[in-house]
Coordinates of C-alpha atoms in Angstrom, one line a residue:
M1 CA 44.7 -17.8 22.2
G2 CA 47.8 -18.2 24.4
R3 CA 48.9 -16.0 27.3
P4 CA 47.7 -12.4 27.4
V5 CA 50.2 -10.1 25.9
A6 CA 49.9 -7.8 28.9
L7 CA 51.2 -10.6 31.2
V8 CA 54.1 -11.7 29.1
L9 CA 55.9 -8.6 27.9
A10 CA 58.8 -7.9 30.2
L11 CA 59.2 -5.1 32.6
V12 CA 62.0 -2.7 32.1
L13 CA 64.3 -1.3 34.8
V14 CA 63.5 2.4 34.9
V15 CA 66.3 4.9 34.8
V16 CA 64.7 8.3 35.7
V17 CA 65.9 10.9 33.3
L18 CA 64.4 13.9 31.7
G19 CA 62.6 12.9 28.5
S20 CA 62.1 16.3 26.9
G21 CA 63.5 19.7 26.5
V22 CA 66.8 21.1 25.0
L23 CA 69.5 19.1 26.9
G24 CA 72.5 21.1 25.8
A25 CA 74.5 18.8 23.5
R26 CA 74.1 19.2 19.8
L27 CA 74.6 17.0 16.8
A28 CA 77.9 17.8 15.0
G29 CA 77.6 19.3 11.6
V30 CA 74.2 20.9 11.8
G31 CA 74.3 24.6 10.8
P32 CA 71.8 27.1 12.1
F33 CA 70.5 28.0 8.7
H34 CA 67.3 29.3 10.1
P35 CA 67.7 31.7 13.1
T36 CA 64.5 30.7 14.9
T37 CA 61.9 28.0 14.7
P38 CA 58.2 29.0 14.8
G39 CA 57.4 26.3 17.3
A40 CA 54.6 23.8 17.1
P41 CA 51.7 24.2 14.6
H42 CA 48.1 24.2 15.9
Y43 CA 46.1 21.0 15.3
V44 CA 42.3 20.8 15.3
D45 CA 40.5 17.5 15.9
E46 CA 38.2 16.9 12.9
T47 CA 37.5 13.2 13.5
V48 CA 33.7 13.5 13.9
A49 CA 33.1 15.9 11.1
S50 CA 35.5 14.2 8.7
G51 CA 33.6 10.9 8.5
L52 CA 36.8 9.0 9.3
H53 CA 34.9 6.7 11.8
H54 CA 36.7 3.5 12.7
V55 CA 37.7 1.5 15.7
Y56 CA 40.7 -0.9 15.8
G57 CA 40.7 -3.4 18.6
G58 CA 39.7 -6.7 20.1
G59 CA 41.4 -9.1 22.5
D60 CA 45.0 -10.0 23.4
T61 CA 46.2 -10.3 19.8
A62 CA 45.0 -6.8 18.8
M63 CA 46.9 -5.1 21.7
I64 CA 50.2 -5.1 19.7
G65 CA 48.9 -4.1 16.2
G66 CA 47.0 -1.1 14.9
G67 CA 48.5 0.3 11.7
L68 CA 47.4 2.1 8.6
A69 CA 48.4 2.8 5.0
V70 CA 48.2 6.2 3.4
F71 CA 48.3 6.4 -0.4
D72 CA 46.3 7.7 -3.4
C73 CA 44.2 4.7 -4.6
D74 CA 42.1 6.6 -7.1
N75 CA 44.8 8.9 -8.7
D76 CA 43.1 12.2 -7.8
G77 CA 46.0 13.7 -5.8
R78 CA 44.3 13.1 -2.4
P79 CA 45.9 10.7 0.1
D80 CA 43.4 7.9 0.9
I81 CA 43.6 5.7 4.1
F82 CA 43.4 2.0 4.7
V83 CA 43.3 1.2 8.4
A84 CA 43.6 -2.1 10.3
G85 CA 40.7 -3.4 12.4
G86 CA 42.2 -6.2 14.5
D87 CA 39.3 -8.4 15.5
H88 CA 37.0 -6.0 13.6
P89 CA 37.0 -5.6 9.8
A90 CA 39.7 -3.3 8.3
A91 CA 38.4 -0.3 6.3
L92 CA 39.3 1.8 3.3
F93 CA 38.5 5.5 3.2
R94 CA 38.5 7.7 0.1
N95 CA 39.7 11.3 0.7
V96 CA 37.1 13.8 -0.6
S97 CA 38.6 16.9 1.2
T98 CA 38.8 20.2 -0.7
R99 CA 42.1 22.0 -1.1
G100 CA 42.9 23.9 2.1
G101 CA 39.5 23.0 3.6
S102 CA 38.2 20.8 6.3
L103 CA 39.0 17.1 6.1
A104 CA 36.4 14.7 4.7
F105 CA 36.3 11.0 3.9
T106 CA 33.9 8.4 2.6
Q107 CA 34.2 4.7 3.3
V108 CA 34.8 2.3 0.3
Q109 CA 33.4 -1.1 1.3
S110 CA 34.6 -4.3 -0.4
P111 CA 35.1 -7.9 0.8
V112 CA 38.7 -7.7 -0.7
T113 CA 39.7 -4.9 1.7
D114 CA 37.3 -5.4 4.6
L115 CA 39.4 -8.2 6.1
T116 CA 39.6 -9.3 9.8
G117 CA 42.7 -10.1 11.7
V118 CA 44.6 -7.2 10.1
M119 CA 47.4 -5.7 12.2
G120 CA 48.6 -3.1 9.7
A121 CA 49.5 -2.4 6.1
Y122 CA 52.1 -0.8 3.7
P123 CA 51.4 0.7 0.2
I124 CA 53.8 -0.1 -2.6
D125 CA 53.5 -0.4 -6.4
I126 CA 54.7 -3.9 -6.7
D127 CA 54.1 -4.4 -10.4
G128 CA 54.9 -0.8 -11.5
D129 CA 51.6 -0.2 -13.3
G130 CA 50.9 3.1 -11.6
N131 CA 48.2 1.7 -9.3
P132 CA 49.4 1.4 -5.7
D133 CA 49.1 -2.1 -4.2
L134 CA 48.8 -3.0 -0.5
V135 CA 50.8 -5.4 1.6
V136 CA 48.3 -6.3 4.4
L137 CA 49.8 -7.9 7.6
R138 CA 47.5 -10.3 9.4
V139 CA 47.6 -12.8 12.3
G140 CA 48.4 -15.9 10.3
G141 CA 49.6 -14.5 7.0
V142 CA 50.0 -11.7 4.5
D143 CA 47.6 -10.6 1.7
L144 CA 49.0 -8.9 -1.3
L145 CA 46.2 -6.7 -2.7
R146 CA 46.9 -5.6 -6.3
G147 CA 45.5 -2.1 -7.1
L148 CA 43.2 -1.9 -10.1
G149 CA 42.6 1.8 -10.0
G150 CA 39.5 3.6 -8.6
C151 CA 40.3 2.2 -5.1
R152 CA 39.5 -1.3 -6.3
F153 CA 41.8 -4.3 -5.4
E154 CA 42.2 -8.0 -6.0
R155 CA 44.1 -10.5 -4.0
A156 CA 47.3 -11.4 -5.8
N157 CA 49.2 -13.8 -3.6
D158 CA 48.9 -16.6 -6.2
T159 CA 49.5 -14.2 -9.1
W160 CA 52.9 -13.2 -7.7
G161 CA 53.7 -16.6 -6.3
L162 CA 54.1 -15.5 -2.7
Q163 CA 54.8 -18.4 -0.3
Q164 CA 52.5 -17.6 2.5
P165 CA 54.1 -17.0 5.9
T166 CA 52.3 -18.5 8.8
G167 CA 53.1 -16.4 11.9
W168 CA 51.8 -13.3 13.6
E169 CA 52.9 -10.9 10.8
M170 CA 53.9 -7.5 12.3
A171 CA 56.8 -6.1 10.2
F172 CA 57.5 -5.3 6.6
S173 CA 59.9 -3.5 4.3
A174 CA 60.7 -3.6 0.6
T175 CA 63.5 -2.6 -1.8
W176 CA 64.5 -3.1 -5.4
E177 CA 67.7 -5.0 -6.0
G178 CA 69.6 -4.3 -9.2
S179 CA 67.4 -4.3 -12.3
N180 CA 64.7 -6.6 -10.9
S181 CA 61.2 -5.7 -12.1
L182 CA 59.7 -6.8 -8.8
P183 CA 60.8 -5.6 -5.3
T184 CA 62.5 -7.8 -2.7
L185 CA 60.1 -8.2 0.2
A186 CA 61.0 -8.7 3.9
I187 CA 58.2 -9.9 6.2
G188 CA 58.6 -10.3 10.0
S189 CA 56.6 -12.7 12.1
Y190 CA 56.4 -11.4 15.7
V191 CA 55.8 -14.9 17.1
G192 CA 55.0 -18.2 15.5
L193 CA 51.6 -19.9 15.3
D194 CA 50.9 -23.6 15.9
A195 CA 48.8 -25.8 13.6
S196 CA 45.6 -24.5 15.4
G197 CA 46.6 -20.8 14.9
N198 CA 47.5 -20.2 18.5
E199 CA 50.6 -18.2 19.4
T200 CA 53.6 -20.2 20.3
Y201 CA 55.5 -17.3 22.0
T202 CA 58.6 -18.3 20.2
C203 CA 60.4 -16.1 17.7
A204 CA 60.0 -17.2 14.1
P205 CA 62.7 -16.1 11.6
P206 CA 61.8 -13.2 9.3
L207 CA 61.4 -14.1 5.7
L208 CA 63.0 -12.5 2.6
Y209 CA 61.3 -12.9 -0.7
R210 CA 63.4 -12.3 -3.9
P211 CA 61.8 -12.3 -7.3
V212 CA 62.7 -15.3 -9.6
A213 CA 65.1 -14.5 -12.3
G214 CA 63.4 -13.2 -15.4
G215 CA 60.0 -13.9 -13.9
S216 CA 57.0 -12.1 -12.6
G217 CA 56.7 -13.8 -9.2
Y218 CA 58.7 -14.8 -6.1
G219 CA 60.8 -17.8 -5.3
A220 CA 61.0 -19.7 -2.0
A221 CA 61.3 -17.6 1.1
I222 CA 64.8 -17.2 2.6
R223 CA 64.8 -17.5 6.4
L224 CA 66.7 -14.7 8.2
A225 CA 67.8 -16.9 11.1
P226 CA 68.1 -16.5 13.9
G227 CA 65.0 -14.3 14.4
Y228 CA 64.2 -12.4 17.5
C229 CA 60.5 -11.4 17.3
P230 CA 60.5 -8.3 15.0
L231 CA 58.0 -5.5 15.4
S232 CA 59.5 -3.3 12.7
M233 CA 62.0 -3.5 9.8
L234 CA 63.4 -1.0 7.3
F235 CA 65.6 -1.2 4.2
S236 CA 67.9 1.8 4.2
D237 CA 71.3 2.9 2.9
W238 CA 72.9 3.3 6.3
D239 CA 76.5 3.8 5.0
G240 CA 76.1 5.7 1.7
S241 CA 77.2 2.7 -0.3
G242 CA 74.1 2.5 -2.5
R243 CA 73.2 -0.9 -1.0
R244 CA 70.0 -1.0 1.1
D245 CA 70.5 -3.2 4.2
L246 CA 67.7 -4.4 6.5
R247 CA 67.4 -3.0 10.0
I248 CA 65.1 -5.0 12.4
A249 CA 63.7 -3.9 15.7
N250 CA 63.0 -6.9 18.0
D251 CA 61.0 -7.4 21.2
R252 CA 63.4 -8.7 23.8
H253 CA 60.9 -10.4 26.0
Y254 CA 60.3 -13.4 23.8
Y255 CA 63.8 -13.9 22.6
A256 CA 65.1 -13.4 26.1
A257 CA 63.1 -16.5 27.2
Q258 CA 65.0 -18.5 24.6
S259 CA 68.4 -17.0 24.0
A260 CA 69.0 -14.0 26.2
D261 CA 72.7 -14.1 25.6
Q262 CA 72.3 -13.9 21.8
G263 CA 69.1 -11.9 21.1
E264 CA 69.5 -8.3 19.9
E265 CA 68.5 -5.7 17.4
Q266 CA 69.7 -6.7 14.0
L267 CA 71.1 -5.3 10.8
W268 CA 71.3 -7.7 7.8
R269 CA 73.5 -7.1 4.8
I270 CA 71.3 -7.5 1.7
A271 CA 73.5 -7.4 -1.5
P272 CA 72.2 -8.3 -4.9
G273 CA 73.2 -11.8 -5.9
E274 CA 74.5 -12.7 -2.4
A275 CA 73.0 -14.6 0.5
P276 CA 71.8 -12.4 3.3
R277 CA 74.2 -12.0 6.2
A278 CA 73.6 -10.6 9.7
Y279 CA 76.3 -8.1 10.8
T280 CA 78.1 -9.2 13.9
A281 CA 80.7 -7.9 16.4
A282 CA 83.4 -8.7 13.9
D283 CA 81.9 -6.1 11.6
G284 CA 81.6 -3.5 14.4
W285 CA 78.0 -4.3 15.3
K286 CA 77.3 -3.8 19.0
Q287 CA 74.7 -5.9 20.7
L288 CA 71.6 -3.9 21.7
Q289 CA 68.7 -5.4 23.5
L290 CA 65.4 -3.5 24.0
W291 CA 61.7 -3.8 23.5
G292 CA 62.1 -2.7 19.9
M293 CA 58.8 -1.4 18.5
G294 CA 59.3 1.0 15.6
I295 CA 62.0 2.4 13.4
A296 CA 62.5 5.8 11.7
S297 CA 65.5 6.9 9.7
Q298 CA 66.6 10.4 8.7
D299 CA 69.9 12.3 8.2
L300 CA 69.7 14.8 11.0
N301 CA 73.3 16.2 11.0
G302 CA 73.8 16.8 7.3
D303 CA 76.6 14.2 6.8
G304 CA 74.7 12.2 4.2
L305 CA 74.2 9.2 6.6
P306 CA 70.9 8.6 8.4
E307 CA 70.4 8.6 12.1
I308 CA 68.1 5.8 13.4
Y309 CA 65.3 6.3 16.0
I310 CA 64.0 3.1 17.7
T311 CA 61.0 3.2 20.0
S312 CA 60.8 1.0 23.1
Q313 CA 59.4 0.9 26.6
A314 CA 60.9 3.6 28.8
D315 CA 63.9 5.0 27.0
N316 CA 63.9 5.2 23.2
K317 CA 67.1 5.3 21.1
L318 CA 68.5 7.8 18.6
Q319 CA 71.5 6.3 17.1
T320 CA 74.3 7.9 15.0
L321 CA 77.3 6.2 13.5
A322 CA 80.2 6.5 15.9
N323 CA 83.1 6.3 13.4
G324 CA 81.6 7.0 10.0
P325 CA 80.4 4.5 7.4
A326 CA 83.2 2.0 7.6
Q327 CA 81.4 0.0 10.3
P328 CA 77.9 -0.3 11.6
T329 CA 79.0 0.9 15.0
Y330 CA 76.4 3.2 16.6
R331 CA 76.3 5.4 19.7
D332 CA 73.1 6.7 21.3
I333 CA 72.3 10.4 21.4
A334 CA 68.7 10.4 22.4
L335 CA 69.2 11.9 25.9
Q336 CA 71.3 14.9 24.7
S337 CA 69.0 15.4 21.7
G338 CA 65.8 15.6 23.9
V339 CA 64.0 12.6 22.4
I340 CA 64.6 9.8 24.9
G341 CA 61.0 10.0 26.1
T342 CA 61.2 7.8 29.1
H343 CA 58.1 9.2 30.8
P344 CA 54.9 11.0 29.9
V345 CA 55.4 14.8 29.9
N346 CA 51.7 15.4 30.0
G347 CA 49.0 13.9 32.2
G348 CA 50.9 13.5 35.4
D349 CA 51.4 9.8 35.2
P350 CA 54.9 9.0 36.9
L351 CA 55.3 5.6 35.3
P352 CA 57.5 4.9 32.3
S353 CA 56.1 5.2 28.7
T354 CA 55.4 2.7 26.0
A355 CA 56.3 4.1 22.5
W356 CA 55.3 2.7 19.2
H357 CA 55.3 4.6 15.9
P358 CA 58.1 7.1 15.2
E359 CA 58.1 9.4 12.2
F360 CA 60.4 12.2 11.1
E361 CA 58.7 15.1 9.3
D362 CA 58.7 18.9 9.2
V363 CA 55.3 19.8 10.7
N364 CA 55.9 23.6 10.8
N365 CA 57.7 24.0 7.5
D366 CA 60.8 25.7 9.0
G367 CA 63.2 23.4 7.2
I368 CA 64.2 21.6 10.4
M369 CA 63.1 18.0 10.9
D370 CA 60.6 17.3 13.7
L371 CA 59.7 13.9 15.3
Y372 CA 56.4 12.4 16.2
V373 CA 56.2 9.4 18.5
S374 CA 52.9 7.6 19.3
K375 CA 52.5 6.2 22.8
G376 CA 50.1 4.1 24.8
N377 CA 50.1 1.2 27.3
I378 CA 49.8 -2.2 25.8
D379 CA 46.7 -2.8 27.7
Q380 CA 46.7 -2.4 31.5
M381 CA 50.3 -3.2 32.3
P382 CA 50.5 -1.9 35.9
D383 CA 54.2 -0.9 35.8
Y384 CA 53.8 1.4 32.8
A385 CA 51.9 4.6 32.3
S386 CA 48.2 4.5 31.7
R387 CA 48.0 8.2 30.8
D388 CA 50.7 8.2 28.1
P389 CA 49.9 10.7 25.3
S390 CA 52.0 10.8 22.1
N391 CA 55.0 13.1 21.7
L392 CA 55.6 15.8 19.2
Y393 CA 59.2 16.9 19.2
I394 CA 59.9 20.1 17.4
G395 CA 63.4 20.4 15.9
Q396 CA 65.6 23.2 16.9
P397 CA 68.5 24.9 15.1
G398 CA 71.6 23.0 16.2
G399 CA 70.0 19.5 16.2
T400 CA 68.1 19.2 19.5
F401 CA 64.3 18.9 20.0
T402 CA 61.7 20.2 22.4
E403 CA 58.5 18.4 23.3
Q404 CA 55.4 20.4 22.2
A405 CA 52.5 18.0 21.9
A406 CA 50.4 20.1 24.3
A407 CA 51.1 23.3 22.4
A408 CA 50.1 21.6 19.2
G409 CA 46.8 20.4 20.7
I410 CA 47.2 16.7 20.1
I411 CA 47.0 15.4 23.7
N412 CA 44.8 12.3 24.0
Y413 CA 44.9 9.5 26.6
D414 CA 43.5 6.7 24.5
H415 CA 46.3 4.2 23.7
S416 CA 47.9 5.0 20.4
R417 CA 49.6 2.7 17.9
G418 CA 50.2 3.4 14.2
A419 CA 50.0 6.9 12.8
A420 CA 50.8 9.1 9.8
L421 CA 51.8 12.7 9.3
V422 CA 50.5 13.6 5.9
D423 CA 49.0 16.5 4.0
L424 CA 45.4 15.5 3.6
N425 CA 43.9 18.6 2.1
G426 CA 46.7 20.0 -0.2
D427 CA 47.6 23.1 1.9
G428 CA 51.2 22.1 2.6
L429 CA 50.6 21.5 6.3
L430 CA 51.0 18.0 7.5
D431 CA 47.9 16.6 9.2
L432 CA 48.0 13.8 11.8
V433 CA 46.1 10.5 11.8
E434 CA 46.3 8.2 14.8
V435 CA 45.1 4.6 15.3
K436 CA 43.9 3.8 18.8
V437 CA 43.3 0.5 20.5
N438 CA 39.6 -0.2 21.4
A439 CA 38.9 3.5 20.9
P440 CA 38.0 5.6 17.8
M441 CA 40.9 6.6 15.5
L442 CA 41.6 10.3 15.4
V443 CA 42.4 12.8 12.6
F444 CA 43.8 16.2 13.4
R445 CA 44.0 19.0 10.8
N446 CA 47.1 21.2 10.8
V447 CA 46.1 24.8 10.7
G448 CA 49.6 26.2 11.1
A449 CA 49.8 29.4 13.2
G450 CA 46.0 30.0 12.7
T451 CA 42.7 28.5 13.6
A452 CA 40.2 26.1 12.0
A453 CA 38.3 29.1 10.6
A454 CA 41.5 30.9 9.5
P455 CA 44.5 28.6 8.9
Q456 CA 47.8 30.4 8.6
A457 CA 51.0 29.1 6.9
M458 CA 54.1 28.8 9.0
G459 CA 56.6 28.5 6.1
H460 CA 56.9 27.6 2.5
W461 CA 57.0 24.0 1.4
L462 CA 57.5 21.5 -1.4
G463 CA 56.2 18.0 -2.2
V464 CA 58.4 15.9 -4.4
S465 CA 57.3 12.7 -6.3
L466 CA 59.7 10.6 -8.4
Q467 CA 59.1 8.6 -11.5
E468 CA 61.4 6.3 -13.5
A469 CA 60.9 3.6 -16.1
G470 CA 60.7 0.0 -15.2
G471 CA 59.3 -1.9 -12.2
N472 CA 60.5 0.6 -9.6
R473 CA 58.2 3.3 -10.9
D474 CA 58.3 5.4 -7.6
A475 CA 62.1 5.1 -7.3
I476 CA 62.1 3.4 -3.9
G477 CA 65.6 3.7 -2.6
A478 CA 66.3 7.1 -4.2
V479 CA 67.6 10.1 -2.3
I480 CA 66.0 13.5 -2.8
E481 CA 68.1 16.5 -2.1
V482 CA 66.5 19.9 -1.8
R483 CA 68.4 23.2 -1.2
A484 CA 67.1 26.7 -0.8
G485 CA 69.6 29.3 0.4
A486 CA 71.5 27.8 3.3
L487 CA 69.0 25.0 3.7
D488 CA 70.1 21.6 2.4
V489 CA 68.0 18.6 3.2
R490 CA 68.3 15.0 2.0
R491 CA 65.6 12.4 2.3
E492 CA 65.6 8.7 1.4
V493 CA 62.5 7.2 -0.3
M494 CA 61.7 4.1 1.7
V495 CA 58.9 1.5 2.3
G496 CA 58.7 0.1 5.8
G497 CA 59.6 1.0 9.3
G498 CA 57.2 2.8 11.7
H499 CA 54.7 0.7 13.6
I500 CA 52.9 -1.4 10.9
S501 CA 52.1 1.9 9.1
G502 CA 53.4 3.2 5.8
Q503 CA 52.9 5.9 3.2
L504 CA 53.3 6.2 -0.5
G505 CA 53.2 9.7 -2.0
P506 CA 55.1 13.0 -2.3
T507 CA 58.1 13.5 0.0
H508 CA 57.5 16.6 2.0
F509 CA 60.1 19.4 2.5
G510 CA 59.7 22.5 4.6
L511 CA 61.4 25.5 3.1
G512 CA 61.1 28.2 5.7
D513 CA 61.2 31.6 4.1
A514 CA 62.4 30.4 0.7
T515 CA 60.0 30.9 -2.2
S516 CA 61.9 28.6 -4.6
A517 CA 64.2 25.6 -4.3
E518 CA 66.6 23.5 -6.3
V519 CA 66.0 19.7 -6.4
R520 CA 68.2 16.8 -7.5
V521 CA 67.8 13.1 -7.1
E522 CA 70.2 10.2 -6.6
W523 CA 68.3 7.4 -8.3
P524 CA 68.3 3.9 -6.9
D525 CA 71.2 2.8 -9.1
G526 CA 73.4 5.5 -7.7
T527 CA 73.2 7.9 -10.7
W528 CA 72.7 11.6 -9.8
G529 CA 70.3 13.7 -11.8
P530 CA 70.9 17.4 -12.4
W531 CA 69.8 20.2 -10.2
Q532 CA 66.5 21.6 -11.2
T533 CA 64.7 24.7 -10.0
T534 CA 61.1 24.9 -8.9
G535 CA 58.8 27.3 -7.1
A536 CA 57.5 26.7 -3.6
D537 CA 54.1 25.7 -2.2
G538 CA 53.2 22.9 -4.5
V539 CA 53.9 19.3 -5.5
V540 CA 56.3 18.5 -8.4
T541 CA 57.3 15.2 -10.1
V542 CA 60.9 14.6 -11.0
N543 CA 61.2 12.4 -14.0
R544 CA 64.4 10.5 -14.7
E545 CA 64.3 10.1 -18.5
P546 CA 64.2 12.7 -19.9
A547 CA 65.5 14.6 -16.9
S548 CA 62.6 17.0 -16.1
I549 CA 60.6 18.5 -13.3
T550 CA 56.9 19.1 -13.7
E551 CA 54.4 20.8 -11.5
D552 CA 51.4 18.7 -10.4
P553 CA 48.1 20.0 -9.0
T554 CA 48.0 19.0 -5.4
F555 CA 44.3 18.0 -5.9
A556 CA 42.6 17.5 -9.2
P557 CA 39.9 20.1 -10.0

């Protein structure tokens, strides 16, 4: 098995700073389009009643994993959940909730999905047939599960010709390059495995899989060397060029043992028809070494370029481009924005935090982006907080955040890993699912400003799905822009990032007081569609050809 993870992850030098609250400085360019924010919504723990009963866990290997995938596997409008099990079997749960009602799930058992050794998973429609597929990350390899409809799957590694990676697979992202019918896949091995399947505690290079020309499968894997033990990766258009490059968050402990002078966070240039190339100091890339765990990307200041949030141990990073899109030169604004999160703000534990899954969403529908960060000790690391609940940072007018997890009612001291903010019952309020280590997973229903018996909306909302012809059916890589009055929000459609947890479904927008909105899409090839008007409080699909917008029922009758 190798050395216990708890003994080999490095200790960080703690700089004691405040990790929450409005810290004064604001992001440039953010206009106060909404005079006040309604604060945190109320969350109600419905785990027991929902039937979402599952425990992720096991021994040393399981301490780092613990992800989930959220997607509609039976095409009924309800988001279903596949959750990793670690040393236990993974599990697939069908969502049977009623619109606006309590959350309810039933387990769908199958030897295809009830796999052991699963760390996490990402949903993606690889073959563009309208049935979401699953990329399942395991200790020792990856399973591509092709969706057959009705929450049924078949293993398709051989069908798609995927050359099996052989490490401890912990990171994934995907993008479509040019007119390819299949996506380009990036898979990150946290550490390598020897011939007996034991951890080598050396960093194996991530692998890039490009589809073969004119074919329906994948060619030989391209090594993204050097590799520095990735825990998260994300394809994103960081510079507005239309090219999706690959950001990788790496755990510095293992690469420090081998090449401390060279190891770092990474950004790889991935251009169609070109060999991948890591950005270097000559490009303006600044070396950054941290215990990189999860990545989230979102344009927070309205300049059309995404800010990047990276979780770590002790201080987390919120990066913004220092000099515009000409160079990948970033500066950190986590402290002044109120999201540095060095220590637990609830529970009284004075030791530094360990953060995992970050996710930008608008949980109170005021039109201002919020940030959720899952937290929890790796196991029993004595120099890090044991009572380390997750954070819910509520966005404020002007670009700062305030920590309001306690006000939201989501404080829990079991060790969190992967998570998802997603509307599970079609009421426009984003619910919360959290995976724990060696403890039951949790599901919280968002009841807005009300109670479980009487939920109350906090603002209007809109869910936007995309559809275009060809292999990239869900238009991964597109940018959705929604405006309503002075509100103007852009969101990129991506697969990857977080902490081995992904979602495939409508992109959520809070609209505040607006009862209608205009929507337009920059499609993955850079073509902008027209502005189209829609009402609030529902899900719509924007079709590329012919350009149209159609209202969808949130749940089927």
